[in-house]
Coordinates of C-alpha atoms and ligand atoms in Angstrom, one line a residue:
X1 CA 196.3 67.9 289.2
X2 CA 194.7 64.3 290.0
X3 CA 195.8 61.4 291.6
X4 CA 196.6 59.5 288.5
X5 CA 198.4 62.1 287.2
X6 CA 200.4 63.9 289.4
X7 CA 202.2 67.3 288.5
X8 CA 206.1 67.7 288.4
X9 CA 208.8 70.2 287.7
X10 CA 210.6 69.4 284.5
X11 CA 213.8 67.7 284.6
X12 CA 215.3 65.7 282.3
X13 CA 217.3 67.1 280.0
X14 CA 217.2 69.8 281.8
X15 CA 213.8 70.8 281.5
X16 CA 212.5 73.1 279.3
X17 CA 215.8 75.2 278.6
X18 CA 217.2 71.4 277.3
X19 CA 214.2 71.2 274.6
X20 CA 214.5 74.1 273.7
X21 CA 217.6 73.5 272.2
X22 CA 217.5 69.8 271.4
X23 CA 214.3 70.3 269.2
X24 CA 216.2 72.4 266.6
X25 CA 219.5 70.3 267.4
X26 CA 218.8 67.2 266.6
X27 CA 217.2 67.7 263.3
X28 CA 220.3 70.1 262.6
X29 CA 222.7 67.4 263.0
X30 CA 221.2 64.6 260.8
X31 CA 221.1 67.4 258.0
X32 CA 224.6 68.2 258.7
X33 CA 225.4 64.8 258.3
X34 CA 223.8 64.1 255.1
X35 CA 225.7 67.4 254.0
X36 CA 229.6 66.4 255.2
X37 CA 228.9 62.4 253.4
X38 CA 226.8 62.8 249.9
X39 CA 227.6 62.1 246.2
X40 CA 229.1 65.8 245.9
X41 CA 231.0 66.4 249.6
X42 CA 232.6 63.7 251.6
X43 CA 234.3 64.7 254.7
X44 CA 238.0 63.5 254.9
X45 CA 239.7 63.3 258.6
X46 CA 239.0 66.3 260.9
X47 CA 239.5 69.7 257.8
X48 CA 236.3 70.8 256.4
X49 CA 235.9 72.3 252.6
X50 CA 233.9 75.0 254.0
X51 CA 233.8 76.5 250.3
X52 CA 233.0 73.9 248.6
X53 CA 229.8 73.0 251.9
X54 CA 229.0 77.0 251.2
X55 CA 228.4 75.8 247.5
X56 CA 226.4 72.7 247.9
X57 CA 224.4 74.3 251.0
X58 CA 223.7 76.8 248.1
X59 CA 223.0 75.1 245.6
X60 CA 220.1 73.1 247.7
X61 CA 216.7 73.8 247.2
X62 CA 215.0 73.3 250.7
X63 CA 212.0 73.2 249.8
X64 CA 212.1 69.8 248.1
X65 CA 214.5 68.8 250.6
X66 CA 212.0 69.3 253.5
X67 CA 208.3 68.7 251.1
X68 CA 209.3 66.5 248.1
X69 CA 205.5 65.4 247.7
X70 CA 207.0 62.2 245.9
X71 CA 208.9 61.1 249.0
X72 CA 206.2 62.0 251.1
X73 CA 203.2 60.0 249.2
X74 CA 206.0 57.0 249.8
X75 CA 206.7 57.7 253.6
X76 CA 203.3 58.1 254.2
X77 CA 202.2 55.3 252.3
X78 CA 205.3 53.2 254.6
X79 CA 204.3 54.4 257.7
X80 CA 200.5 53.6 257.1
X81 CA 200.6 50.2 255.1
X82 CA 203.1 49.0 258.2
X83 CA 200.5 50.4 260.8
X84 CA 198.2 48.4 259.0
X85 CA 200.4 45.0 258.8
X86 CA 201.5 45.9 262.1
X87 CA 198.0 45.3 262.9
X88 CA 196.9 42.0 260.9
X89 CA 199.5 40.3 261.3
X90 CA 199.4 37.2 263.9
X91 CA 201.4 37.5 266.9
X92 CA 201.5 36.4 270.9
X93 CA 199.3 38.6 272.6
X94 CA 201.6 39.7 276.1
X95 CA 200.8 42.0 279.2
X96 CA 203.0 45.3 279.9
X97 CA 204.1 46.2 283.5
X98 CA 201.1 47.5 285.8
X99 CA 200.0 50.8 285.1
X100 CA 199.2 53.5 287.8
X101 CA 195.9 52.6 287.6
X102 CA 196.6 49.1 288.3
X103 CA 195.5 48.1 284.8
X104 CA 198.0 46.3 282.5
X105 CA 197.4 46.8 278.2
X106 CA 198.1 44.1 275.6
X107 CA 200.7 44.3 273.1
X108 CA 200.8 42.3 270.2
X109 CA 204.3 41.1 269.8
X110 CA 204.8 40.2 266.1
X111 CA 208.0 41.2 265.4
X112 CA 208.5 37.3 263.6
X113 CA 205.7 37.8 261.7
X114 CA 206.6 41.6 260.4
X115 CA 210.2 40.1 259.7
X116 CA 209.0 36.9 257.5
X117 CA 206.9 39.3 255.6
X118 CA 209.7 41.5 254.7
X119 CA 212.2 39.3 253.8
X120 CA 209.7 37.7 251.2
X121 CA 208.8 40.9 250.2
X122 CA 212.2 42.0 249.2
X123 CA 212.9 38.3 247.9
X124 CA 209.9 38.5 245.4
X125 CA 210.5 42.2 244.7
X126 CA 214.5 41.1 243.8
X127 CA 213.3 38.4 241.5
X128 CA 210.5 40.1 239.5
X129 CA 212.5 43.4 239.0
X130 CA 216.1 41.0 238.1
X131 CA 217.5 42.4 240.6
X132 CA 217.3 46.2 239.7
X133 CA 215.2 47.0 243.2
X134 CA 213.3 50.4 242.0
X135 CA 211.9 51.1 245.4
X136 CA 215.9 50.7 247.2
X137 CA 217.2 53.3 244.6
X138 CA 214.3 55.2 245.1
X139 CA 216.0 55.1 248.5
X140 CA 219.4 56.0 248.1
X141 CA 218.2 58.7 245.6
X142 CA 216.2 60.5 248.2
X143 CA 218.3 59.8 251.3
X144 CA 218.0 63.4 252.1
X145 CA 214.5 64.1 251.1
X146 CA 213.6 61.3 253.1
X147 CA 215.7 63.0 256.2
X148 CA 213.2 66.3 255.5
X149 CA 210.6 64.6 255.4
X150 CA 210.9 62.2 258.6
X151 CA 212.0 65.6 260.4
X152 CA 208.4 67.6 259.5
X153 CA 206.7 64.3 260.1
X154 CA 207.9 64.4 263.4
X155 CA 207.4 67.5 264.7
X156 CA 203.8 66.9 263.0
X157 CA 203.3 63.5 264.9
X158 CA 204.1 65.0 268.8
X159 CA 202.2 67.7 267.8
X160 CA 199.2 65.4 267.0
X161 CA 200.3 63.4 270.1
X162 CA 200.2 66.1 272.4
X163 CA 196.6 67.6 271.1
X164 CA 195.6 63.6 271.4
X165 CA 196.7 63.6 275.0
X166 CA 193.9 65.8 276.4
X167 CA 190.8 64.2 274.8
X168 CA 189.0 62.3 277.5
X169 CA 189.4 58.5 277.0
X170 CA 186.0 57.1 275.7
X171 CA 186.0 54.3 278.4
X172 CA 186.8 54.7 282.1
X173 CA 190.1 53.6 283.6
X174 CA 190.7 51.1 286.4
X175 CA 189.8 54.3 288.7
X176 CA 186.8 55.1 287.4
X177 CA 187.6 58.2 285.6
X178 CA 188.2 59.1 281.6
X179 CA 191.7 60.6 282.2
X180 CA 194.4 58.9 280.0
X181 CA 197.6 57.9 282.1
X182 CA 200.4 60.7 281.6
X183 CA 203.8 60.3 281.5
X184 CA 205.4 61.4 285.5
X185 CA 207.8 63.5 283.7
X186 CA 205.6 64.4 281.3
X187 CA 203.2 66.5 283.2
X188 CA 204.6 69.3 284.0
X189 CA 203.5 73.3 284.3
X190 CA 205.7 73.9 281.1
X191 CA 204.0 72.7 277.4
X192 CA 207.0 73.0 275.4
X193 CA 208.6 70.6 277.9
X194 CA 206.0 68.0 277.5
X195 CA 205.6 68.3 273.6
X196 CA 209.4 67.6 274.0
X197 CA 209.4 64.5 276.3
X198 CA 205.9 63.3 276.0
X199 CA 202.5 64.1 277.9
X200 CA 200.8 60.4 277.8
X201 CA 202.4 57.3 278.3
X202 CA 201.1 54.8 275.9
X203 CA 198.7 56.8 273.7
X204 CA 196.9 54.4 271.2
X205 CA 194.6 54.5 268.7
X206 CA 191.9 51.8 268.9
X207 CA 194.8 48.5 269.2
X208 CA 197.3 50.5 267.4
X209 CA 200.2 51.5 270.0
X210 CA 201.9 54.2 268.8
X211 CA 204.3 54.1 271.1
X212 CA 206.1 50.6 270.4
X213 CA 205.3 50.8 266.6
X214 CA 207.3 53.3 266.3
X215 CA 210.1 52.2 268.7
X216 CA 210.3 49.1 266.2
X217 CA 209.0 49.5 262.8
X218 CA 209.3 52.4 260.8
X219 CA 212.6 53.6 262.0
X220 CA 213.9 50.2 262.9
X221 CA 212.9 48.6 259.1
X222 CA 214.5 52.3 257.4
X223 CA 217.1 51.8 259.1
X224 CA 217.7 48.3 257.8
X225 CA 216.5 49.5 254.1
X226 CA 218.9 52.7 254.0
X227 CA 221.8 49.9 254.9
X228 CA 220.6 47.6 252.1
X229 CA 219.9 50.3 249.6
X230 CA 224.3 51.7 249.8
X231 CA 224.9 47.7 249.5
X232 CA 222.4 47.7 246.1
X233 CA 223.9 51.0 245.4
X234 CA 227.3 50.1 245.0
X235 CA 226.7 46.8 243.3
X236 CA 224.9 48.2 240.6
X237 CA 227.7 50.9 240.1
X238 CA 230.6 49.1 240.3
X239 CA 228.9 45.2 239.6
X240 CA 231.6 44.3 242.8
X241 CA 230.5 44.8 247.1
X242 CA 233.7 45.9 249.2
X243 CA 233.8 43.3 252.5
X244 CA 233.7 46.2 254.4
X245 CA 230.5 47.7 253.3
X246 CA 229.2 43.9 253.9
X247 CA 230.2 43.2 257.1
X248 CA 228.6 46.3 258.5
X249 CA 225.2 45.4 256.3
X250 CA 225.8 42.1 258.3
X251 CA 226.3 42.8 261.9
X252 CA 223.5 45.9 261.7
X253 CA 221.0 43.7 259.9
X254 CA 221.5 40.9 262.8
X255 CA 221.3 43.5 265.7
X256 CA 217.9 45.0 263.8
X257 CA 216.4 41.9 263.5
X258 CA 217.3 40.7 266.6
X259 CA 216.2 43.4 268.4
X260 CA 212.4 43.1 266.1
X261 CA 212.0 39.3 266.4
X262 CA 212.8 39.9 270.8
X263 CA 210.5 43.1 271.1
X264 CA 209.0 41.5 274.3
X265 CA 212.0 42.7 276.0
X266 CA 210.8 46.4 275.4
X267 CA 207.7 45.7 277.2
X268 CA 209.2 46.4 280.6
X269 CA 212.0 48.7 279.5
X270 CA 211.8 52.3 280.2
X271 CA 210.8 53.4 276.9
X272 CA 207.6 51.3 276.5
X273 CA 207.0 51.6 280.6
X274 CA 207.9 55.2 281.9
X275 CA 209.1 57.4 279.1
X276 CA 206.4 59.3 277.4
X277 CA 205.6 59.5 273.3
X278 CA 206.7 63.0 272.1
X279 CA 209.0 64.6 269.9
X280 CA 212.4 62.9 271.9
X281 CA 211.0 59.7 271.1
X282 CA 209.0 60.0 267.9
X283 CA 212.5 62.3 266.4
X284 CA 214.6 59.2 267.7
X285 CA 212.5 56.9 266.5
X286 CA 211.3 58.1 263.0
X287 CA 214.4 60.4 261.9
X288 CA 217.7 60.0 264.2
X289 CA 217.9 56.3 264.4
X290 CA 217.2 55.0 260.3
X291 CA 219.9 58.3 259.3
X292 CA 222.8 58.2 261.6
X293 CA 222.7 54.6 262.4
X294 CA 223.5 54.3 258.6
X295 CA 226.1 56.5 258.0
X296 CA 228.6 53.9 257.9
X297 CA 226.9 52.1 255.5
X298 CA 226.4 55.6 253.8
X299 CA 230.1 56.5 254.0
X300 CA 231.4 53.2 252.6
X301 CA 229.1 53.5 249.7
X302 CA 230.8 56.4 248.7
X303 CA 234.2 55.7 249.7
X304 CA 235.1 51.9 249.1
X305 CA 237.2 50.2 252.0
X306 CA 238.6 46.7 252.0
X307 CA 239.6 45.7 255.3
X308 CA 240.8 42.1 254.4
X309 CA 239.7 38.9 255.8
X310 CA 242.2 39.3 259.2
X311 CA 240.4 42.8 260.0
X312 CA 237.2 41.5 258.8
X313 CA 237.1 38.6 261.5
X314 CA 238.7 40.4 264.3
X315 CA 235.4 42.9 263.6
X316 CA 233.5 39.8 263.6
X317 CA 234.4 38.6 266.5
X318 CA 234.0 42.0 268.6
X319 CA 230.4 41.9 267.6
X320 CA 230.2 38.6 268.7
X321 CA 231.8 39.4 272.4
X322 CA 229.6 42.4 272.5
X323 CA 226.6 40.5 271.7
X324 CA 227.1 37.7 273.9
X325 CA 227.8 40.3 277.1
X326 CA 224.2 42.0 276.0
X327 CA 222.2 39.3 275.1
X328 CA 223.5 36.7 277.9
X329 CA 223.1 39.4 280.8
X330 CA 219.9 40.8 279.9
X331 CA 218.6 36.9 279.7
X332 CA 220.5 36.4 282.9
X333 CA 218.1 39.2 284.6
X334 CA 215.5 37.9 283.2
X335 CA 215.6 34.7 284.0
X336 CA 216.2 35.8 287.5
X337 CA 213.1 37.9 287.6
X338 CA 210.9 35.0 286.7
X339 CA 212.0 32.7 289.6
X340 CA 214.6 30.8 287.7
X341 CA 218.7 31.2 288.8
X342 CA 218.2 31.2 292.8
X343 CA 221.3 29.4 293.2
X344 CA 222.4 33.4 292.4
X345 CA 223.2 35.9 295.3
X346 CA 221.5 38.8 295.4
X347 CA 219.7 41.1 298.1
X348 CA 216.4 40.5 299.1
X349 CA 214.6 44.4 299.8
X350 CA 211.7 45.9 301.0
X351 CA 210.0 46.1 298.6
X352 CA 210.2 42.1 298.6
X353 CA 211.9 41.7 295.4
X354 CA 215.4 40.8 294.8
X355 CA 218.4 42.7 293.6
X356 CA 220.9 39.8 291.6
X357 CA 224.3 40.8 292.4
X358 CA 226.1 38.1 291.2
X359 CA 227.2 36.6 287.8
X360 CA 227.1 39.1 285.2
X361 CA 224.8 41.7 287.5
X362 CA 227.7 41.2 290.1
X363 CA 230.6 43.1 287.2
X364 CA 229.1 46.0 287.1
X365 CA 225.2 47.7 287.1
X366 CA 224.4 47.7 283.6
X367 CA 226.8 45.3 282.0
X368 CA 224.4 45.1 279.6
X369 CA 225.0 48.7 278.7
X370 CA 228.5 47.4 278.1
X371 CA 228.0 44.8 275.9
X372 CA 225.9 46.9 273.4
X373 CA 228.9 49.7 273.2
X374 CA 231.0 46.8 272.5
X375 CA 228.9 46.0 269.6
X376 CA 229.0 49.9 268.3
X377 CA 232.7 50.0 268.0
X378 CA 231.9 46.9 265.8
X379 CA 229.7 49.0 263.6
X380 CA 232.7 52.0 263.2
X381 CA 236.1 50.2 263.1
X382 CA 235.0 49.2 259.1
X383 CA 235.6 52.4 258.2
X384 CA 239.1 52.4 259.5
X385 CA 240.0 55.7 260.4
X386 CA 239.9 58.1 258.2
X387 CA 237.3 60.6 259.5
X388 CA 235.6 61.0 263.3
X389 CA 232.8 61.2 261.6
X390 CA 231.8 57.8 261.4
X391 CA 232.8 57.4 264.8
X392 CA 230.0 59.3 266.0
X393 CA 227.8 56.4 266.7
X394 CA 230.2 55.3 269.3
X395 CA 230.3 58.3 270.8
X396 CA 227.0 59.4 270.9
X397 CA 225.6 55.9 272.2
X398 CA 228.2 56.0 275.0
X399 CA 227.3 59.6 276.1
X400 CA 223.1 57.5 275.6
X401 CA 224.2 54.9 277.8
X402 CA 225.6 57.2 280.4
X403 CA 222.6 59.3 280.4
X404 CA 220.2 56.4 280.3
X405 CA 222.3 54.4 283.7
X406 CA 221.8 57.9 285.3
X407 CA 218.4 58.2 284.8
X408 CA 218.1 54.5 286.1
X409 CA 220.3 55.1 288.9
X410 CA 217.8 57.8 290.4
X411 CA 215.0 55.5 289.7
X412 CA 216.6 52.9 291.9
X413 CA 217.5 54.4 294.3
X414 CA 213.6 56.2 294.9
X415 CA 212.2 52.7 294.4
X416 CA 215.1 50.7 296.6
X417 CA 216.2 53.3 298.6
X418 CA 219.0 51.7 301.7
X419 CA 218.9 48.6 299.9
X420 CA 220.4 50.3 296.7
X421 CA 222.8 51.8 298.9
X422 CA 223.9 48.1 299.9
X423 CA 223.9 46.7 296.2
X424 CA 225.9 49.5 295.2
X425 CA 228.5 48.7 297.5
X426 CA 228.8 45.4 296.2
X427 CA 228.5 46.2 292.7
X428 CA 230.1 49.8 292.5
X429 CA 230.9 49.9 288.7
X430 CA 228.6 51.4 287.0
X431 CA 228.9 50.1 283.1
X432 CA 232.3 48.7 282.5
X433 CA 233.7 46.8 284.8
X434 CA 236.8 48.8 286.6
X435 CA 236.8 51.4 284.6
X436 CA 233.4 53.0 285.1
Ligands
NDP501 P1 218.5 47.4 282.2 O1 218.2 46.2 281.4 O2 219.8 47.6 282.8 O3 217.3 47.5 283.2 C1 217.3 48.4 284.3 C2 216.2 48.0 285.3 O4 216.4 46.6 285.7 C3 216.2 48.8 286.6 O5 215.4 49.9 286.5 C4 215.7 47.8 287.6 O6 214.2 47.8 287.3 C5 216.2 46.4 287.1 N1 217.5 46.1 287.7 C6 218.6 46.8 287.6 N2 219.6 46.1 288.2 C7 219.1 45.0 288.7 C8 219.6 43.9 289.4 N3 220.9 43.9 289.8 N4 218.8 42.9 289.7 C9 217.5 42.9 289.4 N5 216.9 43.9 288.7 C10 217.7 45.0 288.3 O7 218.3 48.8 281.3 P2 217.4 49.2 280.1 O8 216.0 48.8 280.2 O9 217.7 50.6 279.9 O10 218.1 48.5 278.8 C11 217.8 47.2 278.3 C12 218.7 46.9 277.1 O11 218.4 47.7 276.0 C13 220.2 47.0 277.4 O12 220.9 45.9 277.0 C14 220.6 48.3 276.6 O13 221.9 48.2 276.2 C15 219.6 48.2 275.4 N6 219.3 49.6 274.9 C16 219.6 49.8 273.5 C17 219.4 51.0 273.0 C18 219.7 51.3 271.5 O14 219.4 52.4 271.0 N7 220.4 50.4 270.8 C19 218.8 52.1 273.8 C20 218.6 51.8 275.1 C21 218.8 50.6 275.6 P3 213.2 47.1 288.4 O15 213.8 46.8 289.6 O16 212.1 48.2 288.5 O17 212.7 45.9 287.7

């Protein structure tokens, strides 16, 4: 144990025993997926056709589901060739929160950049192949070698990360010593535990951090391809696009893009500034995001909906609402932070910084968190309701939230102590205002 990098129990998740079963979990359940909404099995409401799942389970050959070298010459070749733009590619530079050692490290934020690049890309790519796209069937085609192979990729990349995490930095840190800054929870007694959650904090190679490329390219631009590929899909098929299956394209390729062209906000969110990089986030990032975020777009590729144009707008419209709530109350916090809004109450604490308690920050803690489960239901009320399947997103990013406002909650109230006592009295919802 050092200064820097303190010891601790494990904890979240619940410790050890929690990643222990989330690391086979989690893989399990984007495989399950893929099996209930395929070409040959589509789940309908809540009965399963366990024979005919005994059949196709049976019928699949693992081993090219998991090691396809194909897919894997093409993931590799994605997640290198975007390391690589990810790199050249002109952006601000901009400082991250202050590190334990009271040094700060540059990001470069060219999330503009990446996103001009790829739409030309795809533009070019639709014109020179008349609009066939090889590389988006390729895509659809290998959906599930493509969840194999992000799955092994994964556990190969914490593995890596976790090796990387005890060689010696090659420079000295602000303290004068070549220990790389650990995650808190990260540095526990147990190994398994910090494989799981992540043992350094922002672990780079020479400029490249790993830890926000991942959080917003591979995953993030999969995600987005995965969506486009069902659209492509279907059109080829059928020569016609069902609104439904477009207006989830839509409001998924806006929040994507959004999120990629604003990635300074992640600079000072947990992820970037507390959470370490190890299978949780590399899994989530690489595998769990790009697969079930798209099985919407997955499901109404195989099963066409048309929702008509008065569903279709009230849809719209809950997007927007959601949006608006996330997008004007994180700016609102923002814009607080830096010195603007003082007209605003809010408590001053010991620490000497401010807690807003008023316009949105004064509905509930993380209205925020609101607004972007607002903007889920968006993404699952296309496919009307014919299974809970493809209400899982909902679901699971509610239970996220939850978990995530908890996790903040205890944070608070270490850093604020009495004073977060005295906001939460005058802000006691947590997310949704009344309710919660
Ligand atoms: P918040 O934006 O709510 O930030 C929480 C932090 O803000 C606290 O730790 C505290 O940090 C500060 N803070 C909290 N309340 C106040 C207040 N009243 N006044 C001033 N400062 C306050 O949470 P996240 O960083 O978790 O999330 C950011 C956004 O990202 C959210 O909109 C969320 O919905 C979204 N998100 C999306 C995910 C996805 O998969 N789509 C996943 C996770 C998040 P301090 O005081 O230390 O500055």
């Amino acid at each position: 144990m050092t200064k820097l990098n303190p010891v601790n129990p494990p904890t979240e998740f619940m410790g050890a025993l929690g990643a222990l079963v989330l690391v086979p979990v989690l893989p399990l359940i984007t495989v399950v997926f893929y099996f209930l909404v395929n070409e040959f099995y589509l789940v309908e409401g809540v009965d399963l056709d366990l024979s005919k799942l005994k059949q196709l389970v049976a019928q699949t050959n693992f081993h090219d589901f998991f090691f396809n070298s194909v897919v894997w010459k093409y993931y590799l070749a994605w997640f290198f060739l975007l390391g690589v733009l990810d790199l050249v590619l002109p952006g601000k530079i901009m400082d991250g929160t202050v590190l334990r050692d009271g040094s700060t490290l540059s990001y470069k934020i060219n999330g503009q950049s990446i996103t001009a690049f790829m739409f030309t890309i795809l533009t070019a790519r639709y014109y020179q192949t008349e609009g066939s796209m090889p590389e988006l069937q390729f895509i659809y085609a290998n959906f599930h070698r493509l969840i194999g192979t992000t799955i092994v990729f994964s556990f190969i990349l914490s593995t890596f990360l976790w090796v990387y995490s005890y060689i010696p930095l090659l420079h000295k840190n602000k303290v004068g010593t070549n220990e790389r800054i650990l995650a808190i929870n990260g540095n526990s007694p147990n190994h398994l535990y910090n494989w799981f959650i992540g043992r350094e904090l922002n672990p780079r190679i020479g400029p490249w951090d790993l830890k926000l490329y991942c959080e917003t390219r591979p995953g993030m631009l999969l995600w987005f391809l995965i969506n486009l590929s069902c659209l492509h899909h279907v059109y080829l098929q059928t020569g016609l696009l069902t609104d439904s299956l477009v207006l989830v394209n839509a409001l998924q390729l806006f929040y994507i893009f959004d999120g990629i062209t604003n990635e300074e906000g992640l600079l000072t969110m947990m992820d970037i500034a507390t959470d370490g990089f190890g299978f949780m986030l590399v899994f989530g990032d690489l595998c769990w995001v790009p697969f079930t975020y798209s099985l919407q777009c997955r499901y109404l590729s195989l099963n066409p909906i048309t929702l008509g144009s008065h569903t279709t707008v009230l849809i719209l419209v809950l997007q927007i609402l959601g949006f608006y709530i996330f997008r004007s109350a994180n700016k609102q916090k923002s814009d607080f932070k830096s010195g603007k809004l003082q007209n605003l109450k809010s408590i001053k604490t010991k620490r000497g910084t401010n807690l807003l308690c008023d316009g949105w920050w004064g509905k509930s803690q993380h209205i925020n968190y609101f607004g972007d489960w607002i903007i889920a239901w968006s993404w699952c009320l296309p496919t009307l309701f014919n299974t809970p399947l493809t209400y899982f997103y909902v679901i699971y990013f509610g239970v996220l939230l939850v978990h995530r406002q908890v996790r903040d909650e205890h944070k608070c109230r270490e850093k604020y102590g009495d004073d977060w006592v005295t906001y939460t009295k005058q802000v006691p919802y947590k997310i949704i205002p009344y309710v919660y």
